[in-house]
Amino acid sequence: MSSNELVYIATIIPLILVITVIIIIVLFIRKKNKLLFEKQQNELNYLSEINKAKIEIKDTILKQVASELHDNIGQILALNCMYIKSLKKEYSEEKMGMVGDLAEKALNEVRQLTKLLNDDLIRNYSLIEALRKLKEYLSKLSTLEIKLSILGNVVVLDANVELIIFRICQEFITNSLKHANCDQIDMALEYSETQLRVGLQDNGDGFDIAHISEGNGIFNFYNRAKMINAQIDVRSEESKGTALSLIYNFPNHG
Amino acid sequence: MIAKVSYLIILITIVIGFASYRNRSGILKLLPWYLCLVFTLEMIAYVLLKTKRHNMEVYDIMTIVEFSYFSALFYRNAQLGYSKYMILIFTVLFAGSLVLFYGNIYRYTFYNLISTFMSILFLVVMSVDYLIAELRSNNIISFNNNPMIWISIGLLLYMSCSAFIVISNYLKIVYTNHSLIHNAVTFVSILSLYSCLSISLLCKKK
């Protein structure tokens, strides 16, 4: 082997090794960056979904409050106006007493509403308390009968997880009220040592689940459940109501 | 020929270093000055070689300068507490080896082989440690604004080649029989180190 050939070989072999090492490190770092970027993106999506859920909860409450103002307090005040007008024509102690009672009733309703508006349900209460408040409020609002049963020892979950579960329940109830023509909703939360099972059932019209499009609100349930690594199943049959079942495994129990 | 190309590579890196001087801060700002010092020492070693005198003392000084600069750089950029602690221990051990040699307490060869070898080993460990810490961190690594990544890669490759050269010189395997291999490996190591240093000098401010 000539000395020139030896120099070429002795240069090219280490050079190839050096380039290979650099390429491996660069590829490794790029792969790591890609994974980190995806992780950060998922975290951002999670946070944005949490914020979205918070806003939706507020929106739903505001809509309910607006409807309460219109249907309940509005009616009480309208009735009160009628009594006041008739008092102008003809004074009577009985009518005066009715005016006072109605004003007091309206005041109480406004107080209750103000309390609801000031409450950030999930921030101030646990999931169970928030669901109880929701049930209490909706039962008062309509003829809808809502049953809430809690089984097992209640486990306090991460605030964001509770928020998402609450939002799923709230959305199910809102959908049932809007579209299902139901008069009864059963909510059941069952805590075991390893998981929380949430069951929701209405006795409404139901729908054919095979014919729903991708933009349907049902997919919101699945997306939200996926965010907290929960398993969810929505079943519905025409004229047999809709049922939702969610299983959330506690983090330390896989 | 190889030596002249190597000097040219160092000179190009120095030019890049001063051209992009404003892009850096802290110890990294000293990098072009460090390169000037290395270049001066290389020139002195070259002149000594040409006048048929020993130049290993110059390389001994270069080892001290090299270890001091890069260990300080890694210390300032260490992300983990244990890395800083490790660098401090390495510095003490390296200083101890200098005391042994220059205090005439223990001299294995006429040049400071122990310090040279320690410097190579410690700098390889520091580079690997820095790279591992970066790879394990939860930060996205940018090749455009992270000069330390390029310095670590360059130093790792250069020091690995230097380890090969120092051991082969000491064991008289390669140098005696195939000085061409020695020169070629030296050239590749210089090329990889100074290419990486040039890239690091071109990195933007974070």
GROMACS .gro file of C-alpha atoms in nm:
model
  460
    1MET     CA    1   0.000   0.000   0.000
    2SER     CA    2   0.146   0.336  -0.101
    3SER     CA    3   0.181   0.615   0.154
    4ASN     CA    4  -0.078   0.823  -0.033
    5GLU     CA    5  -0.333   0.543  -0.014
    6LEU     CA    6  -0.255   0.502   0.355
    7VAL     CA    7  -0.317   0.874   0.419
    8TYR     CA    8  -0.647   0.859   0.233
    9ILE     CA    9  -0.764   0.553   0.423
   10ALA     CA   10  -0.637   0.689   0.757
   11THR     CA   11  -0.822   1.016   0.692
   12ILE     CA   12  -1.141   0.883   0.541
   13ILE     CA   13  -1.212   0.616   0.805
   14PRO     CA   14  -1.196   0.851   1.108
   15LEU     CA   15  -1.375   1.119   0.905
   16ILE     CA   16  -1.662   0.881   0.831
   17LEU     CA   17  -1.671   0.785   1.200
   18VAL     CA   18  -1.679   1.151   1.306
   19ILE     CA   19  -1.956   1.237   1.058
   20THR     CA   20  -2.153   0.930   1.166
   21VAL     CA   21  -2.126   1.031   1.533
   22ILE     CA   22  -2.241   1.387   1.454
   23ILE     CA   23  -2.531   1.262   1.241
   24ILE     CA   24  -2.642   1.019   1.514
   25ILE     CA   25  -2.634   1.292   1.781
   26VAL     CA   26  -2.817   1.540   1.558
   27LEU     CA   27  -3.085   1.283   1.462
   28PHE     CA   28  -3.128   1.184   1.825
   29ILE     CA   29  -3.170   1.547   1.932
   30ARG     CA   30  -3.418   1.611   1.650
   31LYS     CA   31  -3.624   1.311   1.752
   32LYS     CA   32  -3.618   1.426   2.114
   33ASN     CA   33  -3.721   1.778   2.008
   34LYS     CA   34  -4.008   1.634   1.806
   35LEU     CA   35  -4.133   1.430   2.102
   36LEU     CA   36  -4.100   1.730   2.336
   37PHE     CA   37  -4.283   1.950   2.089
   38GLU     CA   38  -4.568   1.699   2.067
   39LYS     CA   39  -4.578   1.675   2.447
   40GLN     CA   40  -4.593   2.055   2.482
   41GLN     CA   41  -4.860   2.070   2.214
   42ASN     CA   42  -5.068   1.810   2.402
   43GLU     CA   43  -5.028   2.007   2.725
   44LEU     CA   44  -5.139   2.325   2.547
   45ASN     CA   45  -5.439   2.145   2.398
   46TYR     CA   46  -5.525   2.011   2.742
   47LEU     CA   47  -5.508   2.356   2.899
   48SER     CA   48  -5.706   2.511   2.616
   49GLU     CA   49  -5.974   2.239   2.653
   50ILE     CA   50  -5.986   2.301   3.029
   51ASN     CA   51  -6.037   2.673   2.968
   52LYS     CA   52  -6.297   2.597   2.703
   53ALA     CA   53  -6.481   2.370   2.946
   54LYS     CA   54  -6.470   2.644   3.214
   55ILE     CA   55  -6.614   2.898   2.972
   56GLU     CA   56  -6.883   2.654   2.858
   57ILE     CA   57  -6.983   2.584   3.218
   58LYS     CA   58  -7.019   2.959   3.279
   59ASP     CA   59  -7.210   3.004   2.952
   60THR     CA   60  -7.453   2.728   3.039
   61ILE     CA   61  -7.512   2.877   3.384
   62LEU     CA   62  -7.564   3.223   3.231
   63LYS     CA   63  -7.818   3.083   2.985
   64GLN     CA   64  -7.999   2.911   3.270
   65VAL     CA   65  -7.994   3.235   3.470
   66ALA     CA   66  -8.131   3.428   3.172
   67SER     CA   67  -8.409   3.178   3.134
   68GLU     CA   68  -8.479   3.195   3.511
   69LEU     CA   69  -8.492   3.577   3.490
   70HIS     CA   70  -8.735   3.563   3.201
   71ASP     CA   71  -8.956   3.274   3.306
   72ASN     CA   72  -8.964   3.307   3.682
   73ILE     CA   73  -8.860   3.646   3.816
   74GLY     CA   74  -9.001   3.820   3.507
   75GLN     CA   75  -9.337   3.655   3.563
   76ILE     CA   76  -9.340   3.742   3.936
   77LEU     CA   77  -9.259   4.106   3.860
   78ALA     CA   78  -9.520   4.122   3.580
   79LEU     CA   79  -9.781   3.988   3.820
   80ASN     CA   80  -9.669   4.240   4.081
   81CYS     CA   81  -9.710   4.523   3.827
   82MET     CA   82 -10.063   4.408   3.759
   83TYR     CA   83 -10.143   4.415   4.132
   84ILE     CA   84  -9.990   4.765   4.166
   85LYS     CA   85 -10.195   4.890   3.869
   86SER     CA   86 -10.514   4.745   4.016
   87LEU     CA   87 -10.421   4.897   4.354
   88LYS     CA   88 -10.417   5.239   4.186
   89LYS     CA   89 -10.776   5.184   4.079
   90GLU     CA   90 -10.897   5.022   4.398
   91TYR     CA   91 -10.700   4.988   4.721
   92SER     CA   92 -10.737   4.669   4.922
   93GLU     CA   93 -10.532   4.529   5.211
   94GLU     CA   94 -10.531   4.183   5.050
   95LYS     CA   95 -10.384   4.314   4.723
   96MET     CA   96 -10.130   4.519   4.916
   97GLY     CA   97 -10.026   4.205   5.102
   98MET     CA   98  -9.992   4.017   4.768
   99VAL     CA   99  -9.769   4.297   4.633
  100GLY     CA  100  -9.545   4.268   4.939
  101ASP     CA  101  -9.530   3.885   4.912
  102LEU     CA  102  -9.450   3.893   4.542
  103ALA     CA  103  -9.179   4.157   4.592
  104GLU     CA  104  -9.027   3.945   4.866
  105LYS     CA  105  -9.044   3.632   4.646
  106ALA     CA  106  -8.877   3.817   4.359
  107LEU     CA  107  -8.608   3.942   4.597
  108ASN     CA  108  -8.538   3.588   4.721
  109GLU     CA  109  -8.516   3.457   4.365
  110VAL     CA  110  -8.274   3.735   4.273
  111ARG     CA  111  -8.061   3.655   4.581
  112GLN     CA  112  -8.046   3.289   4.483
  113LEU     CA  113  -7.954   3.377   4.129
  114THR     CA  114  -7.684   3.620   4.243
  115LYS     CA  115  -7.537   3.344   4.457
  116LEU     CA  116  -7.532   3.107   4.162
  117LEU     CA  117  -7.369   3.371   3.942
  118ASN     CA  118  -7.101   3.440   4.201
  119ASP     CA  119  -7.023   3.073   4.250
  120ASP     CA  120  -6.755   2.921   4.038
  121LEU     CA  121  -6.907   2.576   4.082
  122ILE     CA  122  -6.603   2.358   4.035
  123ARG     CA  123  -6.350   2.598   4.183
  124ASN     CA  124  -6.549   2.645   4.499
  125TYR     CA  125  -6.706   2.301   4.533
  126SER     CA  126  -6.606   1.943   4.474
  127LEU     CA  127  -6.751   1.747   4.182
  128ILE     CA  128  -7.022   1.595   4.402
  129GLU     CA  129  -7.123   1.930   4.555
  130ALA     CA  130  -7.126   2.096   4.212
  131LEU     CA  131  -7.348   1.817   4.073
  132ARG     CA  132  -7.580   1.851   4.373
  133LYS     CA  133  -7.607   2.224   4.313
  134LEU     CA  134  -7.673   2.167   3.945
  135LYS     CA  135  -7.941   1.909   4.026
  136GLU     CA  136  -8.100   2.139   4.286
  137TYR     CA  137  -8.106   2.428   4.045
  138LEU     CA  138  -8.237   2.236   3.743
  139SER     CA  139  -8.506   2.062   3.950
  140LYS     CA  140  -8.631   2.402   4.057
  141LEU     CA  141  -8.623   2.538   3.703
  142SER     CA  142  -8.828   2.279   3.524
  143THR     CA  143  -9.051   1.983   3.566
  144LEU     CA  144  -8.751   1.763   3.499
  145GLU     CA  145  -8.682   1.504   3.764
  146ILE     CA  146  -8.311   1.456   3.827
  147LYS     CA  147  -8.186   1.175   4.049
  148LEU     CA  148  -7.833   1.179   4.178
  149SER     CA  149  -7.690   0.879   4.359
  150ILE     CA  150  -7.339   0.852   4.500
  151LEU     CA  151  -7.200   0.512   4.591
  152GLY     CA  152  -6.876   0.423   4.767
  153ASN     CA  153  -6.628   0.647   4.944
  154VAL     CA  154  -6.587   0.975   4.761
  155VAL     CA  155  -6.234   1.036   4.634
  156VAL     CA  156  -6.129   1.395   4.565
  157LEU     CA  157  -5.974   1.405   4.218
  158ASP     CA  158  -5.752   1.654   4.042
  159ALA     CA  159  -5.946   1.980   3.993
  160ASN     CA  160  -5.912   1.965   3.614
  161VAL     CA  161  -6.032   1.605   3.601
  162GLU     CA  162  -6.335   1.697   3.816
  163LEU     CA  163  -6.401   1.995   3.590
  164ILE     CA  164  -6.403   1.779   3.278
  165ILE     CA  165  -6.631   1.517   3.437
  166PHE     CA  166  -6.865   1.792   3.556
  167ARG     CA  167  -6.870   1.945   3.209
  168ILE     CA  168  -6.955   1.606   3.052
  169CYS     CA  169  -7.245   1.566   3.298
  170GLN     CA  170  -7.362   1.924   3.240
  171GLU     CA  171  -7.346   1.883   2.863
  172PHE     CA  172  -7.538   1.555   2.878
  173ILE     CA  173  -7.813   1.719   3.084
  174THR     CA  174  -7.825   2.025   2.857
  175ASN     CA  175  -7.852   1.801   2.549
  176SER     CA  176  -8.124   1.594   2.713
  177LEU     CA  177  -8.319   1.908   2.804
  178LYS     CA  178  -8.278   2.062   2.459
  179HIS     CA  179  -8.324   1.769   2.227
  180ALA     CA  180  -8.451   1.461   2.406
  181ASN     CA  181  -8.789   1.573   2.542
  182CYS     CA  182  -8.715   1.379   2.858
  183ASP     CA  183  -8.871   1.423   3.200
  184GLN     CA  184  -8.621   1.221   3.400
  185ILE     CA  185  -8.242   1.202   3.421
  186ASP     CA  186  -8.057   0.959   3.644
  187MET     CA  187  -7.703   1.040   3.750
  188ALA     CA  188  -7.496   0.781   3.935
  189LEU     CA  189  -7.140   0.815   4.059
  190GLU     CA  190  -6.977   0.502   4.192
  191TYR     CA  191  -6.640   0.526   4.363
  192SER     CA  192  -6.432   0.213   4.412
  193GLU     CA  193  -6.071   0.187   4.530
  194THR     CA  194  -5.935   0.211   4.179
  195GLN     CA  195  -6.186   0.400   3.970
  196LEU     CA  196  -6.485   0.628   3.940
  197ARG     CA  197  -6.778   0.515   3.729
  198VAL     CA  198  -7.022   0.777   3.612
  199GLY     CA  199  -7.355   0.671   3.466
  200LEU     CA  200  -7.604   0.912   3.308
  201GLN     CA  201  -7.937   0.809   3.164
  202ASP     CA  202  -8.235   0.999   3.028
  203ASN     CA  203  -8.578   0.870   2.925
  204GLY     CA  204  -8.602   1.092   2.619
  205ASP     CA  205  -8.649   1.032   2.247
  206GLY     CA  206  -8.302   0.891   2.190
  207PHE     CA  207  -8.139   0.881   1.848
  208ASP     CA  208  -7.976   0.645   1.609
  209ILE     CA  209  -7.610   0.657   1.707
  210ALA     CA  210  -7.503   0.504   1.376
  211HIS     CA  211  -7.626   0.808   1.187
  212ILE     CA  212  -7.457   1.091   1.373
  213SER     CA  213  -7.209   1.310   1.188
  214GLU     CA  214  -6.854   1.386   1.305
  215GLY     CA  215  -6.940   1.740   1.414
  216ASN     CA  216  -7.203   1.615   1.655
  217GLY     CA  217  -7.173   1.712   2.023
  218ILE     CA  218  -7.140   1.343   2.115
  219PHE     CA  219  -6.781   1.362   1.993
  220ASN     CA  220  -6.714   1.628   2.256
  221PHE     CA  221  -6.778   1.364   2.520
  222TYR     CA  222  -6.523   1.133   2.362
  223ASN     CA  223  -6.262   1.409   2.315
  224ARG     CA  224  -6.299   1.529   2.673
  225ALA     CA  225  -6.284   1.177   2.815
  226LYS     CA  226  -5.970   1.111   2.610
  227MET     CA  227  -5.805   1.419   2.765
  228ILE     CA  228  -5.831   1.271   3.115
  229ASN     CA  229  -5.762   0.914   2.997
  230ALA     CA  230  -6.113   0.804   3.080
  231GLN     CA  231  -6.316   0.544   2.894
  232ILE     CA  232  -6.654   0.659   2.773
  233ASP     CA  233  -6.946   0.494   2.603
  234VAL     CA  234  -7.261   0.662   2.475
  235ARG     CA  235  -7.556   0.442   2.384
  236SER     CA  236  -7.886   0.554   2.245
  237GLU     CA  237  -8.183   0.404   2.071
  238GLU     CA  238  -8.477   0.587   1.921
  239SER     CA  239  -8.756   0.628   2.179
  240LYS     CA  240  -8.552   0.442   2.441
  241GLY     CA  241  -8.344   0.732   2.576
  242THR     CA  242  -7.971   0.790   2.591
  243ALA     CA  243  -7.715   0.648   2.833
  244LEU     CA  244  -7.359   0.760   2.897
  245SER     CA  245  -7.108   0.561   3.094
  246LEU     CA  246  -6.766   0.696   3.192
  247ILE     CA  247  -6.489   0.512   3.373
  248TYR     CA  248  -6.202   0.710   3.518
  249ASN     CA  249  -5.916   0.503   3.660
  250PHE     CA  250  -5.735   0.675   3.946
  251PRO     CA  251  -5.376   0.763   3.838
  252ASN     CA  252  -5.201   0.534   4.085
  253HIS     CA  253  -5.410   0.235   3.990
  254GLY     CA  254  -5.345   0.230   3.613
  255MET     CA  255   0.082   1.992   0.417
  256ILE     CA  256  -0.164   1.851   0.676
  257ALA     CA  257  -0.016   2.076   0.947
  258LYS     CA  258  -0.055   2.385   0.729
  259VAL     CA  259  -0.419   2.301   0.649
  260SER     CA  260  -0.478   2.250   1.023
  261TYR     CA  261  -0.337   2.595   1.102
  262LEU     CA  262  -0.556   2.741   0.829
  263ILE     CA  263  -0.864   2.576   0.985
  264ILE     CA  264  -0.774   2.729   1.326
  265LEU     CA  265  -0.723   3.070   1.164
  266ILE     CA  266  -1.063   3.054   0.990
  267THR     CA  267  -1.225   2.968   1.326
  268ILE     CA  268  -1.053   3.268   1.487
  269VAL     CA  269  -1.177   3.497   1.210
  270ILE     CA  270  -1.534   3.363   1.256
  271GLY     CA  271  -1.494   3.409   1.633
  272PHE     CA  272  -1.404   3.777   1.607
  273ALA     CA  273  -1.655   3.842   1.329
  274SER     CA  274  -1.937   3.713   1.550
  275TYR     CA  275  -1.787   3.846   1.876
  276ARG     CA  276  -2.105   4.035   1.975
  277ASN     CA  277  -2.317   3.719   1.960
  278ARG     CA  278  -2.169   3.581   2.279
  279SER     CA  279  -2.148   3.662   2.645
  280GLY     CA  280  -1.965   3.535   2.954
  281ILE     CA  281  -1.689   3.278   2.913
  282LEU     CA  282  -1.797   3.208   2.555
  283LYS     CA  283  -1.682   3.561   2.467
  284LEU     CA  284  -1.329   3.447   2.551
  285LEU     CA  285  -1.342   3.166   2.293
  286PRO     CA  286  -1.175   3.362   2.008
  287TRP     CA  287  -0.904   3.479   2.250
  288TYR     CA  288  -0.852   3.121   2.365
  289LEU     CA  289  -0.821   3.018   1.999
  290CYS     CA  290  -0.560   3.291   1.944
  291LEU     CA  291  -0.360   3.153   2.235
  292VAL     CA  292  -0.387   2.799   2.093
  293PHE     CA  293  -0.278   2.923   1.753
  294THR     CA  294   0.022   3.107   1.903
  295LEU     CA  295   0.126   2.796   2.096
  296GLU     CA  296   0.087   2.583   1.781
  297MET     CA  297   0.314   2.828   1.596
  298ILE     CA  298   0.574   2.814   1.872
  299ALA     CA  299   0.557   2.430   1.868
  300TYR     CA  300   0.594   2.436   1.489
  301VAL     CA  301   0.901   2.662   1.504
  302LEU     CA  302   1.059   2.446   1.776
  303LEU     CA  303   0.996   2.135   1.565
  304LYS     CA  304   1.150   2.297   1.259
  305THR     CA  305   1.460   2.398   1.460
  306LYS     CA  306   1.481   2.036   1.585
  307ARG     CA  307   1.406   2.115   1.946
  308HIS     CA  308   1.158   1.947   2.184
  309ASN     CA  309   0.815   2.105   2.165
  310MET     CA  310   0.630   1.886   2.418
  311GLU     CA  311   0.660   2.157   2.686
  312VAL     CA  312   0.450   2.382   2.462
  313TYR     CA  313   0.184   2.110   2.434
  314ASP     CA  314   0.197   2.070   2.815
  315ILE     CA  315   0.110   2.441   2.846
  316MET     CA  316  -0.161   2.395   2.584
  317THR     CA  317  -0.309   2.110   2.789
  318ILE     CA  318  -0.333   2.340   3.094
  319VAL     CA  319  -0.492   2.622   2.893
  320GLU     CA  320  -0.732   2.383   2.718
  321PHE     CA  321  -0.843   2.211   3.039
  322SER     CA  322  -0.881   2.539   3.229
  323TYR     CA  323  -1.091   2.704   2.959
  324PHE     CA  324  -1.322   2.414   2.877
  325SER     CA  325  -1.373   2.303   3.238
  326ALA     CA  326  -1.468   2.663   3.328
  327LEU     CA  327  -1.706   2.666   3.029
  328PHE     CA  328  -1.871   2.340   3.131
  329TYR     CA  329  -1.888   2.453   3.495
  330ARG     CA  330  -2.074   2.771   3.399
  331ASN     CA  331  -2.311   2.583   3.170
  332ALA     CA  332  -2.368   2.274   3.388
  333GLN     CA  333  -2.740   2.213   3.437
  334LEU     CA  334  -2.717   1.975   3.729
  335GLY     CA  335  -2.559   2.022   4.069
  336TYR     CA  336  -2.366   1.696   4.054
  337SER     CA  337  -2.203   1.803   3.724
  338LYS     CA  338  -2.058   2.113   3.890
  339TYR     CA  339  -1.936   1.903   4.180
  340MET     CA  340  -1.779   1.654   3.939
  341ILE     CA  341  -1.600   1.932   3.747
  342LEU     CA  342  -1.460   2.069   4.074
  343ILE     CA  343  -1.323   1.724   4.165
  344PHE     CA  344  -1.170   1.690   3.816
  345THR     CA  345  -1.007   2.032   3.854
  346VAL     CA  346  -0.854   1.936   4.188
  347LEU     CA  347  -0.724   1.607   4.045
  348PHE     CA  348  -0.583   1.784   3.739
  349ALA     CA  349  -0.416   2.047   3.958
  350GLY     CA  350  -0.274   1.763   4.169
  351SER     CA  351  -0.122   1.602   3.859
  352LEU     CA  352   0.040   1.937   3.769
  353VAL     CA  353   0.186   1.966   4.118
  354LEU     CA  354   0.326   1.612   4.087
  355PHE     CA  355   0.493   1.694   3.754
  356TYR     CA  356   0.612   2.051   3.800
  357GLY     CA  357   0.705   1.991   4.164
  358ASN     CA  358   0.932   1.709   4.043
  359ILE     CA  359   0.752   1.473   4.280
  360TYR     CA  360   0.661   1.221   4.012
  361ARG     CA  361   0.765   1.231   3.646
  362TYR     CA  362   0.670   0.931   3.439
  363THR     CA  363   0.796   1.071   3.110
  364PHE     CA  364   0.985   1.385   3.008
  365TYR     CA  365   0.653   1.547   2.915
  366ASN     CA  366   0.346   1.571   3.138
  367LEU     CA  367   0.172   1.253   3.021
  368ILE     CA  368  -0.044   1.211   3.331
  369SER     CA  369  -0.192   1.563   3.313
  370THR     CA  370  -0.243   1.525   2.937
  371PHE     CA  371  -0.424   1.198   2.980
  372MET     CA  372  -0.628   1.328   3.274
  373SER     CA  373  -0.726   1.635   3.074
  374ILE     CA  374  -0.841   1.418   2.783
  375LEU     CA  375  -1.036   1.180   3.005
  376PHE     CA  376  -1.199   1.455   3.213
  377LEU     CA  377  -1.296   1.663   2.911
  378VAL     CA  378  -1.451   1.358   2.742
  379VAL     CA  379  -1.651   1.287   3.061
  380MET     CA  380  -1.759   1.652   3.087
  381SER     CA  381  -1.869   1.658   2.720
  382VAL     CA  382  -2.062   1.333   2.752
  383ASP     CA  383  -2.216   1.450   3.080
  384TYR     CA  384  -2.326   1.778   2.921
  385LEU     CA  385  -2.471   1.601   2.616
  386ILE     CA  386  -2.657   1.347   2.831
  387ALA     CA  387  -2.794   1.624   3.056
  388GLU     CA  388  -2.915   1.812   2.747
  389LEU     CA  389  -3.070   1.502   2.593
  390ARG     CA  390  -3.245   1.411   2.918
  391SER     CA  391  -3.369   1.763   2.988
  392ASN     CA  392  -3.721   1.873   2.905
  393ASN     CA  393  -3.600   2.161   2.690
  394ILE     CA  394  -3.621   2.170   2.315
  395ILE     CA  395  -3.261   2.185   2.190
  396SER     CA  396  -3.199   2.433   1.915
  397PHE     CA  397  -2.894   2.384   1.699
  398ASN     CA  398  -2.900   2.752   1.605
  399ASN     CA  399  -2.870   2.905   1.949
  400ASN     CA  400  -2.701   2.641   2.162
  401PRO     CA  401  -2.323   2.677   2.112
  402MET     CA  402  -2.250   2.441   2.401
  403ILE     CA  403  -2.401   2.146   2.210
  404TRP     CA  404  -2.156   2.199   1.924
  405ILE     CA  405  -1.863   2.259   2.158
  406SER     CA  406  -1.944   1.936   2.344
  407ILE     CA  407  -1.973   1.734   2.023
  408GLY     CA  408  -1.651   1.882   1.883
  409LEU     CA  409  -1.461   1.833   2.205
  410LEU     CA  410  -1.587   1.477   2.244
  411LEU     CA  411  -1.464   1.385   1.896
  412TYR     CA  412  -1.134   1.574   1.930
  413MET     CA  413  -1.055   1.431   2.272
  414SER     CA  414  -1.143   1.077   2.162
  415CYS     CA  415  -0.895   1.110   1.875
  416SER     CA  416  -0.640   1.269   2.111
  417ALA     CA  417  -0.676   0.972   2.347
  418PHE     CA  418  -0.595   0.743   2.055
  419ILE     CA  419  -0.293   0.955   1.960
  420VAL     CA  420  -0.157   0.989   2.315
  421ILE     CA  421  -0.192   0.617   2.388
  422SER     CA  422  -0.048   0.514   2.052
  423ASN     CA  423   0.243   0.756   2.095
  424TYR     CA  424   0.311   0.629   2.441
  425LEU     CA  425   0.294   0.265   2.335
  426LYS     CA  426   0.494   0.355   2.021
  427ILE     CA  427   0.258   0.148   1.805
  428VAL     CA  428   0.140   0.391   1.544
  429TYR     CA  429   0.382   0.678   1.543
  430THR     CA  430   0.693   0.467   1.493
  431ASN     CA  431   0.549   0.250   1.221
  432HIS     CA  432   0.288   0.466   1.055
  433SER     CA  433   0.335   0.835   1.125
  434LEU     CA  434   0.098   0.899   0.835
  435ILE     CA  435  -0.190   0.742   1.030
  436HIS     CA  436  -0.100   0.961   1.328
  437ASN     CA  437  -0.107   1.273   1.112
  438ALA     CA  438  -0.429   1.178   0.939
  439VAL     CA  439  -0.612   1.111   1.267
  440THR     CA  440  -0.477   1.437   1.411
  441PHE     CA  441  -0.603   1.622   1.105
  442VAL     CA  442  -0.950   1.470   1.130
  443SER     CA  443  -0.969   1.550   1.502
  444ILE     CA  444  -0.866   1.913   1.438
  445LEU     CA  445  -1.110   1.938   1.149
  446SER     CA  446  -1.399   1.806   1.359
  447LEU     CA  447  -1.319   2.022   1.666
  448TYR     CA  448  -1.274   2.347   1.476
  449SER     CA  449  -1.573   2.283   1.248
  450CYS     CA  450  -1.789   2.236   1.557
  451LEU     CA  451  -1.634   2.541   1.726
  452SER     CA  452  -1.700   2.747   1.411
  453ILE     CA  453  -2.066   2.639   1.414
  454SER     CA  454  -2.087   2.722   1.785
  455LEU     CA  455  -1.939   3.066   1.714
  456LEU     CA  456  -2.203   3.123   1.447
  457CYS     CA  457  -2.485   3.038   1.690
  458LYS     CA  458  -2.729   3.321   1.757
  459LYS     CA  459  -2.790   3.468   2.098
  460LYS     CA  460  -3.048   3.274   2.302
   0.00000   0.00000   0.00000
